[in-house]
Coordinates of C-alpha atoms and ligand atoms in Angstrom, one line a residue:
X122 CA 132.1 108.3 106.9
X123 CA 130.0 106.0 105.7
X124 CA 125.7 106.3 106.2
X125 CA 125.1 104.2 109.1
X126 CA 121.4 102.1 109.1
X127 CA 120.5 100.7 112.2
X128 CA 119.0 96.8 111.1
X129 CA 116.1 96.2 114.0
X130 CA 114.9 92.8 112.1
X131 CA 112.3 92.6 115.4
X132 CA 110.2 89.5 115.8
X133 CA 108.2 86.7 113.8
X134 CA 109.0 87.2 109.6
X135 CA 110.6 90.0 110.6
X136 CA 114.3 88.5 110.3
X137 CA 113.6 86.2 107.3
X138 CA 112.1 88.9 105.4
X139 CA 115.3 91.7 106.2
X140 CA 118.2 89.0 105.6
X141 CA 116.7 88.9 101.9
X142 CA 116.0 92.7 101.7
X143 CA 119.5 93.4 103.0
X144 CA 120.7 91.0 100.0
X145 CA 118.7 93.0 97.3
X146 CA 119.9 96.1 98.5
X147 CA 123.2 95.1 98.8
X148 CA 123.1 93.7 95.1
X149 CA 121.3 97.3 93.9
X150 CA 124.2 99.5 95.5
X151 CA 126.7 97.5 94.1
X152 CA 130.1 99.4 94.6
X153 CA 128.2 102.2 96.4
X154 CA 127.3 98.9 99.1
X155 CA 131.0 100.2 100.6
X156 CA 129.4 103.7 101.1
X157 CA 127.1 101.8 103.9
X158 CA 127.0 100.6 107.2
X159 CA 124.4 98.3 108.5
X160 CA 124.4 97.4 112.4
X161 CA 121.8 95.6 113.7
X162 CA 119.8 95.3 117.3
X163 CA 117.3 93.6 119.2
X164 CA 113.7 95.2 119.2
X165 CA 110.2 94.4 120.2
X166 CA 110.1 90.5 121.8
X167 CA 113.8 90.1 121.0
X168 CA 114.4 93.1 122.8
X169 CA 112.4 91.9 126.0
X170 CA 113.8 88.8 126.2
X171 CA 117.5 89.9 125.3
X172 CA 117.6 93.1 127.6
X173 CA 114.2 92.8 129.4
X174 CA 112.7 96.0 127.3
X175 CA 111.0 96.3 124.0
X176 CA 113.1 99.0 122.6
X177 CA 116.4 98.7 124.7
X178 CA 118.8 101.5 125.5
X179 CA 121.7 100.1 123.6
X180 CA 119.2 100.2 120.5
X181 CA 117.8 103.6 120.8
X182 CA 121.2 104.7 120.9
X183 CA 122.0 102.9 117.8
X184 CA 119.5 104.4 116.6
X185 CA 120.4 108.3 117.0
X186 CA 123.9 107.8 115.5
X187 CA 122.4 106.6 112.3
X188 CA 121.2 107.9 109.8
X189 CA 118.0 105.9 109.0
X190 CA 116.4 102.8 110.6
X191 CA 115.4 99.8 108.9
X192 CA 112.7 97.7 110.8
X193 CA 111.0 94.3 110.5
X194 CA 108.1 94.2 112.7
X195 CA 107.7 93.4 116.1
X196 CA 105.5 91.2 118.5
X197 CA 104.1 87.4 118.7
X198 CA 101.7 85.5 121.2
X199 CA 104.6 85.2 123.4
X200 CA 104.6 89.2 124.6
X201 CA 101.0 89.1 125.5
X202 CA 100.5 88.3 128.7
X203 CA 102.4 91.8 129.2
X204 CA 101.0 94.8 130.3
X205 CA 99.6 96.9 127.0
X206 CA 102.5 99.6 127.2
X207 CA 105.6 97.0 128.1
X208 CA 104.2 94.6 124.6
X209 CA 106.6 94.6 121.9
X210 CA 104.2 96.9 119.6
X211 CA 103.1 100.0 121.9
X212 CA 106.9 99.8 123.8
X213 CA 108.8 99.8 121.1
X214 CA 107.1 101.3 117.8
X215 CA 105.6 103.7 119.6
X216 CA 107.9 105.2 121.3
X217 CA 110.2 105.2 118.5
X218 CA 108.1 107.3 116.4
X219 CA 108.0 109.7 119.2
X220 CA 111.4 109.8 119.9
X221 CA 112.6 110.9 116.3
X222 CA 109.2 112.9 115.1
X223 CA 108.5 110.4 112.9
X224 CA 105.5 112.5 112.4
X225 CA 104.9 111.8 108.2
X226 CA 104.0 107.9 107.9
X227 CA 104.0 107.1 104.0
X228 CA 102.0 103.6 102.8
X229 CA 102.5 103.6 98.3
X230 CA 99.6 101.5 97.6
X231 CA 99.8 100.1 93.3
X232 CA 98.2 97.3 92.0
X233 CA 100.1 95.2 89.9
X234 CA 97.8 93.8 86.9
X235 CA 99.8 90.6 87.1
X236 CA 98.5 90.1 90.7
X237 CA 94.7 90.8 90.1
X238 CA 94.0 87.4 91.3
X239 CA 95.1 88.2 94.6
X240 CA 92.4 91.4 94.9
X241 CA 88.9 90.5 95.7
X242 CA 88.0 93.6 94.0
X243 CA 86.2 92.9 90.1
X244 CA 88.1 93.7 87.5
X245 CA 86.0 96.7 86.3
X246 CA 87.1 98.6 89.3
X247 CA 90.5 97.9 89.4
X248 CA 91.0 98.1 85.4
X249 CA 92.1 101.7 85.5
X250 CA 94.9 100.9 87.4
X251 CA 95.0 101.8 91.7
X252 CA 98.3 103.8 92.4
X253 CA 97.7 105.6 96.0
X254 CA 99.5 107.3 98.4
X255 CA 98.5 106.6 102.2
X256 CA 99.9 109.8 103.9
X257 CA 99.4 109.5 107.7
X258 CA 100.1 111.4 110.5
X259 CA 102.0 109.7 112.6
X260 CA 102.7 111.3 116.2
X261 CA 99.5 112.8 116.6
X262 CA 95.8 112.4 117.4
X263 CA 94.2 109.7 119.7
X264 CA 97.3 106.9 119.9
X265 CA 99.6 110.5 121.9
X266 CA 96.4 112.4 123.2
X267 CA 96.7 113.6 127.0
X268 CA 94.7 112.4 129.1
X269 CA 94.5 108.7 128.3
X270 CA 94.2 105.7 130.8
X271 CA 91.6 104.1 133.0
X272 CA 89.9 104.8 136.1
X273 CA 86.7 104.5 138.2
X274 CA 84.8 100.8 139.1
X275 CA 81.9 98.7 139.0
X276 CA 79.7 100.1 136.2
X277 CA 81.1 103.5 135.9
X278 CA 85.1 102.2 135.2
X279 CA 86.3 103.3 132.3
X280 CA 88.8 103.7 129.7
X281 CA 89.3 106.8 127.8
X282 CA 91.4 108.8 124.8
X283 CA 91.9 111.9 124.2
X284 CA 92.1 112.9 119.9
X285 CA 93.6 116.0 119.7
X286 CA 95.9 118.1 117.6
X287 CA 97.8 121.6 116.9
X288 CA 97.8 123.7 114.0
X289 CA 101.5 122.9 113.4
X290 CA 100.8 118.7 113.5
X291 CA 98.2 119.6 110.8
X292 CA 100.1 122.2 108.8
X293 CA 103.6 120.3 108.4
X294 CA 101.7 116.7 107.7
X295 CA 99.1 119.1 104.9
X296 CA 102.2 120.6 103.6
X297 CA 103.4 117.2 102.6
X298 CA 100.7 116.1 101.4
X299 CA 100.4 118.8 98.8
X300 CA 103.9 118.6 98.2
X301 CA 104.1 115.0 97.5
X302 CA 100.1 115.4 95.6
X303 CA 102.5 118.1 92.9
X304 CA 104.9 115.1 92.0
X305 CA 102.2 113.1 91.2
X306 CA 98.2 113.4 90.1
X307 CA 97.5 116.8 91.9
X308 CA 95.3 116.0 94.1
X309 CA 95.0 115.7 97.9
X310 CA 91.8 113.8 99.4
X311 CA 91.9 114.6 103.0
X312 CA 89.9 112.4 105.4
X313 CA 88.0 113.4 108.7
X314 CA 85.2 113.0 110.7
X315 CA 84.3 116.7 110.9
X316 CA 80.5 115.9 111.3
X317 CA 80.9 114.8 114.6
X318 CA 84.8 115.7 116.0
X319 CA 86.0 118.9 116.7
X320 CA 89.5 118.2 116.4
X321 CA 88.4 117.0 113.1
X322 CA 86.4 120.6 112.5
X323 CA 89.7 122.1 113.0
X324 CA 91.9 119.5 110.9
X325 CA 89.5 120.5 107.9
X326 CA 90.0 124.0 108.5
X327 CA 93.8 124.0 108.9
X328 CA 94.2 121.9 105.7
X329 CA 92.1 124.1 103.7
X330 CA 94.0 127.5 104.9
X331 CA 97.4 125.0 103.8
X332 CA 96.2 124.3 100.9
X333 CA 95.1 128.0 99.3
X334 CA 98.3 129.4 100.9
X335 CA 100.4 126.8 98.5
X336 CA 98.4 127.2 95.9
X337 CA 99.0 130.9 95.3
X338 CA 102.2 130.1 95.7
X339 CA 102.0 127.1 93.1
X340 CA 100.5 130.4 91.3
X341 CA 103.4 132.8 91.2
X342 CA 105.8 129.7 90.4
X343 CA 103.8 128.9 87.2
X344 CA 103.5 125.8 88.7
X345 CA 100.6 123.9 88.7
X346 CA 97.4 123.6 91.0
X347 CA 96.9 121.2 93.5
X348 CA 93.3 119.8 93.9
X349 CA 92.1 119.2 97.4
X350 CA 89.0 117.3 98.2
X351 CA 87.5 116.3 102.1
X352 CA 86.1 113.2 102.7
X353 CA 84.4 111.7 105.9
X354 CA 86.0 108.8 106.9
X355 CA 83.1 105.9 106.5
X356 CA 82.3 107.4 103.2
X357 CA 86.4 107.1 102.2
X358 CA 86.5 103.8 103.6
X359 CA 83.8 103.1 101.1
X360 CA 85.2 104.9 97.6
X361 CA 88.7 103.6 98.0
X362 CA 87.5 100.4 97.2
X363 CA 84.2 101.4 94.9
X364 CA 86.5 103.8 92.8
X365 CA 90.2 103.0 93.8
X366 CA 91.1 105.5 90.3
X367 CA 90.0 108.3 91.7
X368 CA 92.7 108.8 94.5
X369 CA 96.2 110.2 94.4
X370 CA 97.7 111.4 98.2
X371 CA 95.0 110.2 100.7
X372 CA 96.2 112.6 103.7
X373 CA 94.8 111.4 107.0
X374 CA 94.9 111.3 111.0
X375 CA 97.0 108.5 112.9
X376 CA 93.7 106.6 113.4
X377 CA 92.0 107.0 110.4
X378 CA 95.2 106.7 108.4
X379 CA 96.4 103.0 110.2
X380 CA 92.7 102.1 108.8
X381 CA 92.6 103.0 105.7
X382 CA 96.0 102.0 104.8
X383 CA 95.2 98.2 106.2
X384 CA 92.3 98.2 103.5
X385 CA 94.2 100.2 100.9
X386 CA 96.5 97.4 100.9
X387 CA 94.2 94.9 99.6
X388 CA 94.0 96.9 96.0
X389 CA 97.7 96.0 96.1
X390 CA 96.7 92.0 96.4
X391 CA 98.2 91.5 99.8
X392 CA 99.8 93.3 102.5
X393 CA 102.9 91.4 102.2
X394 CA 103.3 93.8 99.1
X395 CA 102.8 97.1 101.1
X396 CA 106.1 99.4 102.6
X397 CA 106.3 102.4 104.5
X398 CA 108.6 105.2 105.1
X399 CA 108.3 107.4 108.5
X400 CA 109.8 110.4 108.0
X401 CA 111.2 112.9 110.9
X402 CA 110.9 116.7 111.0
X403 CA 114.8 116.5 111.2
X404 CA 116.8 116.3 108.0
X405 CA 119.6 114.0 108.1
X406 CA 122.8 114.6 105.5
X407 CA 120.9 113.9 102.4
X408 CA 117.7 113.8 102.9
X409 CA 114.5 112.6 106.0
X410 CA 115.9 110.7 108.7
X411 CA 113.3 107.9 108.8
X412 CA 112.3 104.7 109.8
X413 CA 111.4 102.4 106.9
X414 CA 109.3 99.3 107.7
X415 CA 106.6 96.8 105.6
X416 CA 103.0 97.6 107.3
X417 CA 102.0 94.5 107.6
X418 CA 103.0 92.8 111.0
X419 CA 105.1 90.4 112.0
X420 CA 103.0 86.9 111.1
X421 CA 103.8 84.4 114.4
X422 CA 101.6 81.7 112.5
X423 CA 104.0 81.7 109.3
X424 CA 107.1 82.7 110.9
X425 CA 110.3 80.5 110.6
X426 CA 108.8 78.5 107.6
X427 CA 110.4 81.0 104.7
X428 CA 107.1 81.4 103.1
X429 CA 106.4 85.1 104.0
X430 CA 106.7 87.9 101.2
X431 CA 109.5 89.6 101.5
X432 CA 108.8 92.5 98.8
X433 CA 107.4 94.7 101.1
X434 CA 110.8 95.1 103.2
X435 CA 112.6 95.0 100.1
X436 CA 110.6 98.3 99.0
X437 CA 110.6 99.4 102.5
X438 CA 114.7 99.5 101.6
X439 CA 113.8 101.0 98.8
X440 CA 112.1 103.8 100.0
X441 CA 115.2 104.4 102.8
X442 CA 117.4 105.0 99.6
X443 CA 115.3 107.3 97.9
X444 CA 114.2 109.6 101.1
X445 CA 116.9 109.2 103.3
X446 CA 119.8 109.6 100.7
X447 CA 118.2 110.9 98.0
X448 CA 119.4 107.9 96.0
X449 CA 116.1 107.6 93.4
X450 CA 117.5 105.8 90.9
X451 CA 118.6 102.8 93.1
X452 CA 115.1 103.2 94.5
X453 CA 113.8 102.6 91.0
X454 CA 116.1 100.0 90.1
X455 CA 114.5 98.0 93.0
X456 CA 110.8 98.7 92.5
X457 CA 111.3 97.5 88.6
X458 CA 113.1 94.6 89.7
X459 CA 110.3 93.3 92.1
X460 CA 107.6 94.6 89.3
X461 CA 109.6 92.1 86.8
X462 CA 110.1 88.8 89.3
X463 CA 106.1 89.5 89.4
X464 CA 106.0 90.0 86.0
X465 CA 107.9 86.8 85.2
X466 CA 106.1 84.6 87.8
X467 CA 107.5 84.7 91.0
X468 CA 105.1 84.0 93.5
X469 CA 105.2 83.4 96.8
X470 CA 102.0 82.2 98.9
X471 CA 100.3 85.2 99.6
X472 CA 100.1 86.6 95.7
X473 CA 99.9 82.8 94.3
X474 CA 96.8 82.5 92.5
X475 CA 95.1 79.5 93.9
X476 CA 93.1 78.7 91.3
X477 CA 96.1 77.9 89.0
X478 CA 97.3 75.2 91.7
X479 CA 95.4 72.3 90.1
X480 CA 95.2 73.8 86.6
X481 CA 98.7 75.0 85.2
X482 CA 100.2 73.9 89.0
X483 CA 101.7 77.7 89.8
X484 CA 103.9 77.1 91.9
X485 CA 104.9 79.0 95.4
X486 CA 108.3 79.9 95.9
X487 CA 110.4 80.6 99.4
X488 CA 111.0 83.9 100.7
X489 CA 114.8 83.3 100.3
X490 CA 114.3 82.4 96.6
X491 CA 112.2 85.6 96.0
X492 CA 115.1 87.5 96.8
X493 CA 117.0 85.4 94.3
X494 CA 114.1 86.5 91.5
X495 CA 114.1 89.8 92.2
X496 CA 118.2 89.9 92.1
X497 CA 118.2 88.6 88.5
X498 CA 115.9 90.6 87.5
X499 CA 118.3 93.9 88.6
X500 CA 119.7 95.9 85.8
Ligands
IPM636 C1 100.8 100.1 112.0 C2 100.5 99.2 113.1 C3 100.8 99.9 114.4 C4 99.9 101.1 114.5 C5 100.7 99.0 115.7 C6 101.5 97.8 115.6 C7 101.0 99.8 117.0 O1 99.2 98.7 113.1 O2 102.0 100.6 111.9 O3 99.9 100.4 111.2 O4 98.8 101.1 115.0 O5 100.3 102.2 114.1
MG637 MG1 98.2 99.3 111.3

């Protein structure tokens, strides 16, 4: 049987950018390409128009016999006369990540030197190098809490959320974040508001209990110590970009964490650079089911032209490999071919410096022959 990825390309870049990650990943696998299956399916505007619903039927069950998803990005001027909850974003992403517990949302921020042009950071804070994970909870907190809606008139209507979470949200999102924090730098900054929200008292609390239970544990292995640290979430907003270095797993809330990952982006030069993997609580074969996707959205004012980046679906594929099969060296393969097109010049218009144009005339290239860069450059 081969592994079956449902291909939900969405709206906007979202198809331009996946027909060229689907040709770098099908150039990494190689003779392992036979071991996969990709089927695609409309989502998000596509979906509305095709079916008359963001995340159609035919597509969600697609989507449950596979054993990963990889997704473009979804919505455009043209779905926003809809109601909030039937737009291509909150009726189809949404409900997505609810659907499969995609409850672990993972945003690998690095800074490639090559591309320090492109970050409006000064060089003495980005010279010792920014390599951040985002870690954010995904089905939680203010975008699920009950009750949530509108009601009242005149002066006293209103609309209101509801933040909230449960130990186990907290527990299994700290878990990975200490987890993940032992494979890299050791150390876990978790971000709240805990001067002001009491869900956010109680996140703080639960993470600290998580974190001296694995690190007696860490103890008795002989393994080493992960460091954990508690920042508010104005004052992190602020030291990710005064001190970048000084951050390894950055573990936050769905709110928080859709915030800070925009700006952590920015370290990386654009956003067109930045992937994500959503993992489930459920294990498929090998390894997370997931849904794999670039952060950044689906662009309506560049769409159609080929100009968009398409290295953060390429790593988005990347990341697929590596967490829903377990297939890390591919996964490598990838990210050093993308780090070498870079390295060699590639640019498209996002990372171009600007400055060069009239000097040394660096010259843009197309999405499609970004993917043709990044192919040669496979070992
Ligand atoms: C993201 C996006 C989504 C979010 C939107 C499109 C619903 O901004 O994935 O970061 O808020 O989670
Ligand atoms: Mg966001």
């Amino acid at each position: 049987m081969p592994h079956r990825i449902a291909v939900l390309s969405g709206d906007g870049i979202g198809p331009e950018v996946m027909s060229v990650c689907l040709d770098v990943l099908e150039a990494a696998l190689g003779d392992k390409s036979a071991l996969f299956s990709f089927e695609e399916a409309a989502v998000g505007g596509v979906g509305i128009d095709k079916c008359g619903k963001a995340l159609p039927a035919e597509t969600l069950s697609l989507c449950e016999s596979s054993d990963a998803i990889l997704f473009g990005s979804v919505g455009g001027p043209k779905w926003e006369h809809l109601p909030p909850d039937k737009q291509p974003e909150r009726g189809a992403l949404l409900p997505l990540r609810k659907h499969f517990d995609l409850f672990a949302n993972m945003r690998p921020v690095k800074a490639y030197p090559e591309l320090s042009h492109s970050c409006p950071l000064r060089e003495e804070i980005m010279q010792d190098g920014v390599d951040i994970m985002v870690l954010r909870e995904l089905t939680g907190g203010i975008y699920f809490g009950n009750p949530s809606g509108r009601d009242g008139e005149g002066q006293n209507e209103r609309g209101f959320d509801t933040m909230e979470y449960h130990r186990y949200e907290i527990e299994r999102i700290a878990q990975l974040a200490l987890e993940t924090a032992s494979k890299r730098k050791q150390h876990v900054t978790s971000v709240d508001k805990a001067n002001v929200l009491s869900s956010m008292v109680f996140w703080r609390e639960v993470v600290i209990d998580k974190a001296r239970v694995y690190n007696e544990e860490q103890k008795i292995a002989k393994k080493m110590k992960v460091e954990l640290n508690h920042l508010y979430v104005d004052n992190a907003a602020m030291q990710i970009i005064l001190a970048p270095h000084n951050f390894d797993v950055l573990l936050c809330g769905n709110l928080f964490g859709d915030i800070i990952s925009d700006e952590a982006s920015i370290l990386g030069g654009s956003l067109g650079m930045l992937p994500s993997a959503s993992l489930s609580s459920h294990k498929s074969g090998e390894g997370y089911f997931g849904l794999y996707e670039p952060a950044g959205g689906s662009a309506p004012e560049i769409a159609g032209k080929s100009v968009a980046n398409p290295i953060a679906q390429i790593l988005s594929g990347a990341l697929l490999l590596a967490h829903s099969f377990n297939m890390t060296e591919t996964a490598s393969r990838i990210e050093n071919a993308i780090h070498e097109a870079i390295r060699s010049g590639a640019r498209t218009n996002d990372i171009a410096n600007k400055k060069l144009f009239t000097k040394d005339k660096e010259e843009t290239i197309s999405t499609i022959e970004m993917g043709q860069e990044i192919k040669l450059k496979l070992t």
